[in-house]
Coordinates of C-alpha atoms in Angstrom, one line a residue:
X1 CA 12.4 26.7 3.7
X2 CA 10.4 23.4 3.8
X3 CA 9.2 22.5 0.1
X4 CA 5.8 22.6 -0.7
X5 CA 4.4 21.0 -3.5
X6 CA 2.7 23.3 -6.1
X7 CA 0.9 20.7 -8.0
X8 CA -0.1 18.8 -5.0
X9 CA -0.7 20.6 -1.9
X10 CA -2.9 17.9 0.3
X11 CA -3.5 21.0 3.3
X12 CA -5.0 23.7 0.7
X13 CA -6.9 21.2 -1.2
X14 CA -8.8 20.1 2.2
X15 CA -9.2 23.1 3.6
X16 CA -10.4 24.8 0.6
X17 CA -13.2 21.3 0.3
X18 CA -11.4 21.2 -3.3
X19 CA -11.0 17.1 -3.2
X20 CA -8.6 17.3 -6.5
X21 CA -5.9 15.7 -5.1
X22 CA -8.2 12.7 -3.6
X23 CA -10.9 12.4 -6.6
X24 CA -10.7 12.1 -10.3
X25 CA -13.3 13.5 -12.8
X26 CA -14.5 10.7 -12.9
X27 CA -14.8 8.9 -9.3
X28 CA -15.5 11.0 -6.4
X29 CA -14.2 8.4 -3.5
X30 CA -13.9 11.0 -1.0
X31 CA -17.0 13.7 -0.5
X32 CA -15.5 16.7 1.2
X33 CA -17.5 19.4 2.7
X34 CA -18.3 20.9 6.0
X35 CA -20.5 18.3 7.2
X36 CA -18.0 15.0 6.3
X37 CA -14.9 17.6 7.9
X38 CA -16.8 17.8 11.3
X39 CA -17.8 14.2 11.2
X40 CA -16.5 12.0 12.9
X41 CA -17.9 8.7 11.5
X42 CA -17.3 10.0 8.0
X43 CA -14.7 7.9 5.7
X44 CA -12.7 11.4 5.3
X45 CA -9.3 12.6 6.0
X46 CA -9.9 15.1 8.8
X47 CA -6.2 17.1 8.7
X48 CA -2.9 17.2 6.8
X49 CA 0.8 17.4 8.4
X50 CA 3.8 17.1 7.8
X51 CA 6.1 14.2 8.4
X52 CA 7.7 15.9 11.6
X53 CA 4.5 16.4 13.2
X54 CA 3.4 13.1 12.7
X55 CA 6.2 11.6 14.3
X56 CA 8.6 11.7 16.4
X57 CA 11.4 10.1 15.8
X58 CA 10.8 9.8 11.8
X59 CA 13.0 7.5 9.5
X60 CA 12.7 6.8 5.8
X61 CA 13.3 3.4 4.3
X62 CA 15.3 2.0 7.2
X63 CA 13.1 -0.8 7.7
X64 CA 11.1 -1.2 4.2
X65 CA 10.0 -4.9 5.2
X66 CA 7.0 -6.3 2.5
X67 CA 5.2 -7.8 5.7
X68 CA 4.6 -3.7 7.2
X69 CA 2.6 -2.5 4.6
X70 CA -1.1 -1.6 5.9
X71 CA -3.5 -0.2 3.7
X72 CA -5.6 2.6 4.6
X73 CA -9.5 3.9 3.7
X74 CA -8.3 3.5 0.0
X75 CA -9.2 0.6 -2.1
X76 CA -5.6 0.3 -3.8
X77 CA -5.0 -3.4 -2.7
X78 CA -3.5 -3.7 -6.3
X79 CA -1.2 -0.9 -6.1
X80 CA -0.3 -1.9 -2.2
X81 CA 0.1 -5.7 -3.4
X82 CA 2.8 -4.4 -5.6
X83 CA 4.5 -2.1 -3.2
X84 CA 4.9 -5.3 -0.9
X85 CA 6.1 -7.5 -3.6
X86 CA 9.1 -5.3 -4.1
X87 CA 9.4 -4.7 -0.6
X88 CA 9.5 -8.4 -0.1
X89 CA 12.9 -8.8 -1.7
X90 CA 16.2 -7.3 -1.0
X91 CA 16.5 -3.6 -1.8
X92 CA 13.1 -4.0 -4.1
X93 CA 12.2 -0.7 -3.8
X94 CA 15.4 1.5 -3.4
X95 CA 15.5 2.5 -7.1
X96 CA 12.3 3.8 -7.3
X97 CA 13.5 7.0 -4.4
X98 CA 16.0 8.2 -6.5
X99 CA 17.1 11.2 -3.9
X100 CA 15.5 13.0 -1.1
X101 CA 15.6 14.9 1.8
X102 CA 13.9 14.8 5.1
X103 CA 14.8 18.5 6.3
X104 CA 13.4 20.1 4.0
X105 CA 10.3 17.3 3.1
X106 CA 11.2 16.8 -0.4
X107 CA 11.1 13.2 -2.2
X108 CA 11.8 12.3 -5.6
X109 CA 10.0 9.0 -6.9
X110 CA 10.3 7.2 -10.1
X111 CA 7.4 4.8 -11.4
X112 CA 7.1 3.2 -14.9
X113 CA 3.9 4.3 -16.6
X114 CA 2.7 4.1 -19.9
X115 CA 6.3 2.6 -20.6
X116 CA 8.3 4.8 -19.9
X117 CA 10.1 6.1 -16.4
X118 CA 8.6 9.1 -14.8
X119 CA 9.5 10.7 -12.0
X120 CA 7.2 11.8 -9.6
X121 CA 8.3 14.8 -6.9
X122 CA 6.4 15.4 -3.8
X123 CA 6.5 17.2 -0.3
X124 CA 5.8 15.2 3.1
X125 CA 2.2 16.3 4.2
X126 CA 0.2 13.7 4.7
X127 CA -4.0 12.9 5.6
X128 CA -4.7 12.2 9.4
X129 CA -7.8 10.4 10.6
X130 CA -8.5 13.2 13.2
X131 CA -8.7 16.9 13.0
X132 CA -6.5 17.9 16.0
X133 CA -3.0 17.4 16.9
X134 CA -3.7 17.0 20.6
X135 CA -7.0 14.2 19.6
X136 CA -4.6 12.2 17.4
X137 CA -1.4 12.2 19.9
X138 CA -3.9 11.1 22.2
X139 CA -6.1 8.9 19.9
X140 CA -3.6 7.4 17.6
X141 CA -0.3 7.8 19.9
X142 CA 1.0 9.6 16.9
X143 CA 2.9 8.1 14.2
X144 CA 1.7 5.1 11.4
X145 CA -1.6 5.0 13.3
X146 CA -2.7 8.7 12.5
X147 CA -2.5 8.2 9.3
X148 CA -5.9 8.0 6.8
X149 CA -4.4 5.8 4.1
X150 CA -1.8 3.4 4.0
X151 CA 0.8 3.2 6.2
X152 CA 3.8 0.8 8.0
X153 CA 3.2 -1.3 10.5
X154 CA 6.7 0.3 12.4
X155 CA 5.6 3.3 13.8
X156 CA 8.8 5.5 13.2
X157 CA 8.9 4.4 9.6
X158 CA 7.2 6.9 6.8
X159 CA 8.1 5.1 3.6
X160 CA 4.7 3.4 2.6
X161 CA 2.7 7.0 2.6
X162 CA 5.0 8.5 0.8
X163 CA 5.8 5.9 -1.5
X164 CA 1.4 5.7 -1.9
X165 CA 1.4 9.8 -2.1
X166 CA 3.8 9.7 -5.2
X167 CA 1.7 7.0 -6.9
X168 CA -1.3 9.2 -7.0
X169 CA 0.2 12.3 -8.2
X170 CA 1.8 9.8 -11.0
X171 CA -1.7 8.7 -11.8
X172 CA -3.4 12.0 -11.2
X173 CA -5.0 11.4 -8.0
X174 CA -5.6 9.3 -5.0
X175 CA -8.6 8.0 -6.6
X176 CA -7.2 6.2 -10.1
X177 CA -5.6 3.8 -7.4
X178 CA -8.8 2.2 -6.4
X179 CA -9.7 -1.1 -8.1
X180 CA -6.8 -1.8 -10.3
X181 CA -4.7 -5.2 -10.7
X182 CA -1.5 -6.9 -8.8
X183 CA 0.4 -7.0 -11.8
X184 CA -0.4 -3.5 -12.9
X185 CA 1.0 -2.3 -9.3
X186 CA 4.0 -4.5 -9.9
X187 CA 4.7 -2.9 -13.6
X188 CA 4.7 0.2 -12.0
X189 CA 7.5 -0.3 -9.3
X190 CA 9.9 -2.5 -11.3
X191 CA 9.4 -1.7 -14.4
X192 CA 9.0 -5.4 -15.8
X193 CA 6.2 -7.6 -17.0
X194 CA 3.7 -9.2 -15.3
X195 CA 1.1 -12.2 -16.4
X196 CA -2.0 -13.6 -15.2
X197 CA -2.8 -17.3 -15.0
X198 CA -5.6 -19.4 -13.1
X199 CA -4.9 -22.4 -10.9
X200 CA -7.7 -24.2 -13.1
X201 CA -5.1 -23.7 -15.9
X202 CA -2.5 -25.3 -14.2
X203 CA -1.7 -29.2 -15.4
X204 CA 1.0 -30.3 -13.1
X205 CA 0.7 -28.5 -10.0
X206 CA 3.8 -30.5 -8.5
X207 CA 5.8 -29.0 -11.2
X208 CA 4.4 -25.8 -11.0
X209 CA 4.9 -25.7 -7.3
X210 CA 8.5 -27.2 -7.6
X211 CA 9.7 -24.6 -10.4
X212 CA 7.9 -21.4 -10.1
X213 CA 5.9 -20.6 -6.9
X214 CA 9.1 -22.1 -4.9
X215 CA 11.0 -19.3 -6.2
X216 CA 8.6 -16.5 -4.8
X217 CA 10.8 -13.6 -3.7
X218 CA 13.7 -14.5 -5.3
X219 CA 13.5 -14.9 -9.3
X220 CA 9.4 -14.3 -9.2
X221 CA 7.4 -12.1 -7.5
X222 CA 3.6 -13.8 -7.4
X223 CA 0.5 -12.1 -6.0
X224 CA -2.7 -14.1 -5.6
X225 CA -6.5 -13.3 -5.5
X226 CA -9.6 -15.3 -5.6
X227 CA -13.7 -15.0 -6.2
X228 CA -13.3 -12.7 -8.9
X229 CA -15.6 -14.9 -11.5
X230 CA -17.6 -17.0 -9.1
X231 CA -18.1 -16.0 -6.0
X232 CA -18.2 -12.5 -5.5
X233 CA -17.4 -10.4 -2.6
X234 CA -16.9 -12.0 0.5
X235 CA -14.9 -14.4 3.0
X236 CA -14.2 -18.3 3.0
X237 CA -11.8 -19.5 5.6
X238 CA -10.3 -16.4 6.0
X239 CA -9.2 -15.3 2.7
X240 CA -11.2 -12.2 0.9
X241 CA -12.6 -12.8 -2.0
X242 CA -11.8 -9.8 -4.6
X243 CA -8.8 -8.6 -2.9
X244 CA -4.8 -8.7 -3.5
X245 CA -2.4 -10.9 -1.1
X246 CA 1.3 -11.6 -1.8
X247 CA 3.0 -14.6 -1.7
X248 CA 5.6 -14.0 1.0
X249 CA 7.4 -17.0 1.5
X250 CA 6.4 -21.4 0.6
X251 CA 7.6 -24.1 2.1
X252 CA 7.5 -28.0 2.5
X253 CA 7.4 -30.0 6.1
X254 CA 8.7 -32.8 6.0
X255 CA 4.8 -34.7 6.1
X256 CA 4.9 -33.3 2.6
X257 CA 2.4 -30.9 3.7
X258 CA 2.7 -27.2 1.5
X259 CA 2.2 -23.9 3.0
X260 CA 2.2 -20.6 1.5
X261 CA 2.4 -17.7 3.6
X262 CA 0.0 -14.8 2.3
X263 CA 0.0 -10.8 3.2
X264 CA -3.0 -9.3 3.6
X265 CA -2.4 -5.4 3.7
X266 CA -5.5 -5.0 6.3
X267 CA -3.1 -5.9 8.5
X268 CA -5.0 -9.1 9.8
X269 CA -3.3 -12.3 10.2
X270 CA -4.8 -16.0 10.3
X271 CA -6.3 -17.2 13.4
X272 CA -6.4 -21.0 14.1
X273 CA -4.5 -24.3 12.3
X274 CA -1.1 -22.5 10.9
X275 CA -2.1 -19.1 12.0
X276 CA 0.3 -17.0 13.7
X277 CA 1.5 -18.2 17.3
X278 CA -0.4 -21.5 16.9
X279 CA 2.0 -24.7 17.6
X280 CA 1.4 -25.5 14.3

């Protein structure tokens, strides 16, 4: 028998309009009903499968690179900024799956809350952008791309949905994920302590840059965000103001010139000087 979650089962609660497992009492960021179901413009999941009808040739964890974590219709950029800050290192994330098992869709999850470790145990159904198997094959040529919320760039590879599907059921629902902070995403995963700091605060930045943002990835895991206080929402030469990146990887030329290499979980990446595939 496949497992199917009791206390979270994503198919009932769409069909049935019920939302519970997407909204909380107090944010509704989904509005399901008949009329957002049928629409196809509407910012709704539009079906539920399971892992094996998703894809087909699944696998779990085999490639859990930082740099493959999309985000989906859910504004968790905190929560997903943390995700690919563990990813980012060696074997970041393995602890937190304590045991599984793909034939039956059963996962069992582990995230630090309120601290303390808690497990979190869920099945492998998942929200689809479109209503019909035959649409979505066709549509989305199955796999990552099917998928409503967040997903892995690989398309074989289902660790970041289920990894995001355990998260909300630790946190009550989908919808406690949205907004949220880097470090409180990071907390969450590892287990450890996170602090803020402003680059206005900084006093020697050649130290700073020398001793701790040169160790990104490897003794310090450092997410970045900007035009929280002054500039609102928005863009400015490519970076988002208001949402979570993660420093992937620094480095020095030999002009002196510094480079930090940035994730953005939209799945964009820069275009022109230093963007990807430039001679730069």
């Amino acid at each position: 028998m496949r497992y199917r979650d009791p206390g979270g089962d994503l198919d009932w609660d769409l069909k049935y309009e019920k939302g519970h497992c997407l909204n909380s009492l107090s944010t509704k960021a989904f509005e399901l009903n008949s009329g957002t179901l049928l629409d196809s413009e509407a910012s709704v999941p539009k079906a539920v499968k399971r892992v094996d009808e998703i894809f087909e040739k699944p696998t779990f964890m085999r490639n859990s690179r930082g740099s493959d974590v999309n985000q989906g219709k859910l504004g968790d950029c905190g929560m997903i900024a943390g995700l690919t800050a563990l990813a980012n290192v060696s074997d970041g994330l393995r602890r937190n799956c304590v045991a599984h098992d793909t034939n039956i869709g059963i996962y069992g999850f582990i995230i630090y809350r309120d601290g303390e470790w808690i497990y979190s145990i869920i099945d492998d159904k998942l929200y689809l952008k479109s209503p019909l198997e035959n649409v979505y094959r066709k549509a989305y040529q199955t796999g990552s791309k099917a998928f409503f919320l967040a997903h892995s760039k690989d398309q074989n590879e289902t660790w970041v949905p289920l990894f995001e599907k355990a998260f909300a059921k630790a946190h009550g629902d989908s919808a406690s994920l949205t907004g949220g902070w880097i470090g409180e995403g990071t907390e969450d995963l590892s287990g450890g302590v996170t602090a803020e700091m402003f680059t206005s605060d900084i006093i020697d930045t050649d130290q700073f840059w020398d001793k701790e943002i040169w160790r990104a990835s490897d003794e310090f895991l450092f997410g970045a965000s900007t035009g929280l206080l002054e500039y609102g929402y928005g863009e400015r030469d490519g970076i988002s103001n208001g949402h979570a990146y993660v420093v992937m990887k620094v480095h020095t030329l030999k002009s002196g010139q510094r480079l930090v290499k940035l994730h953005k979980s939209w799945g964009m990446a820069r275009k022109g000087i230093w963007g990807v595939g430039v001679l730069e």
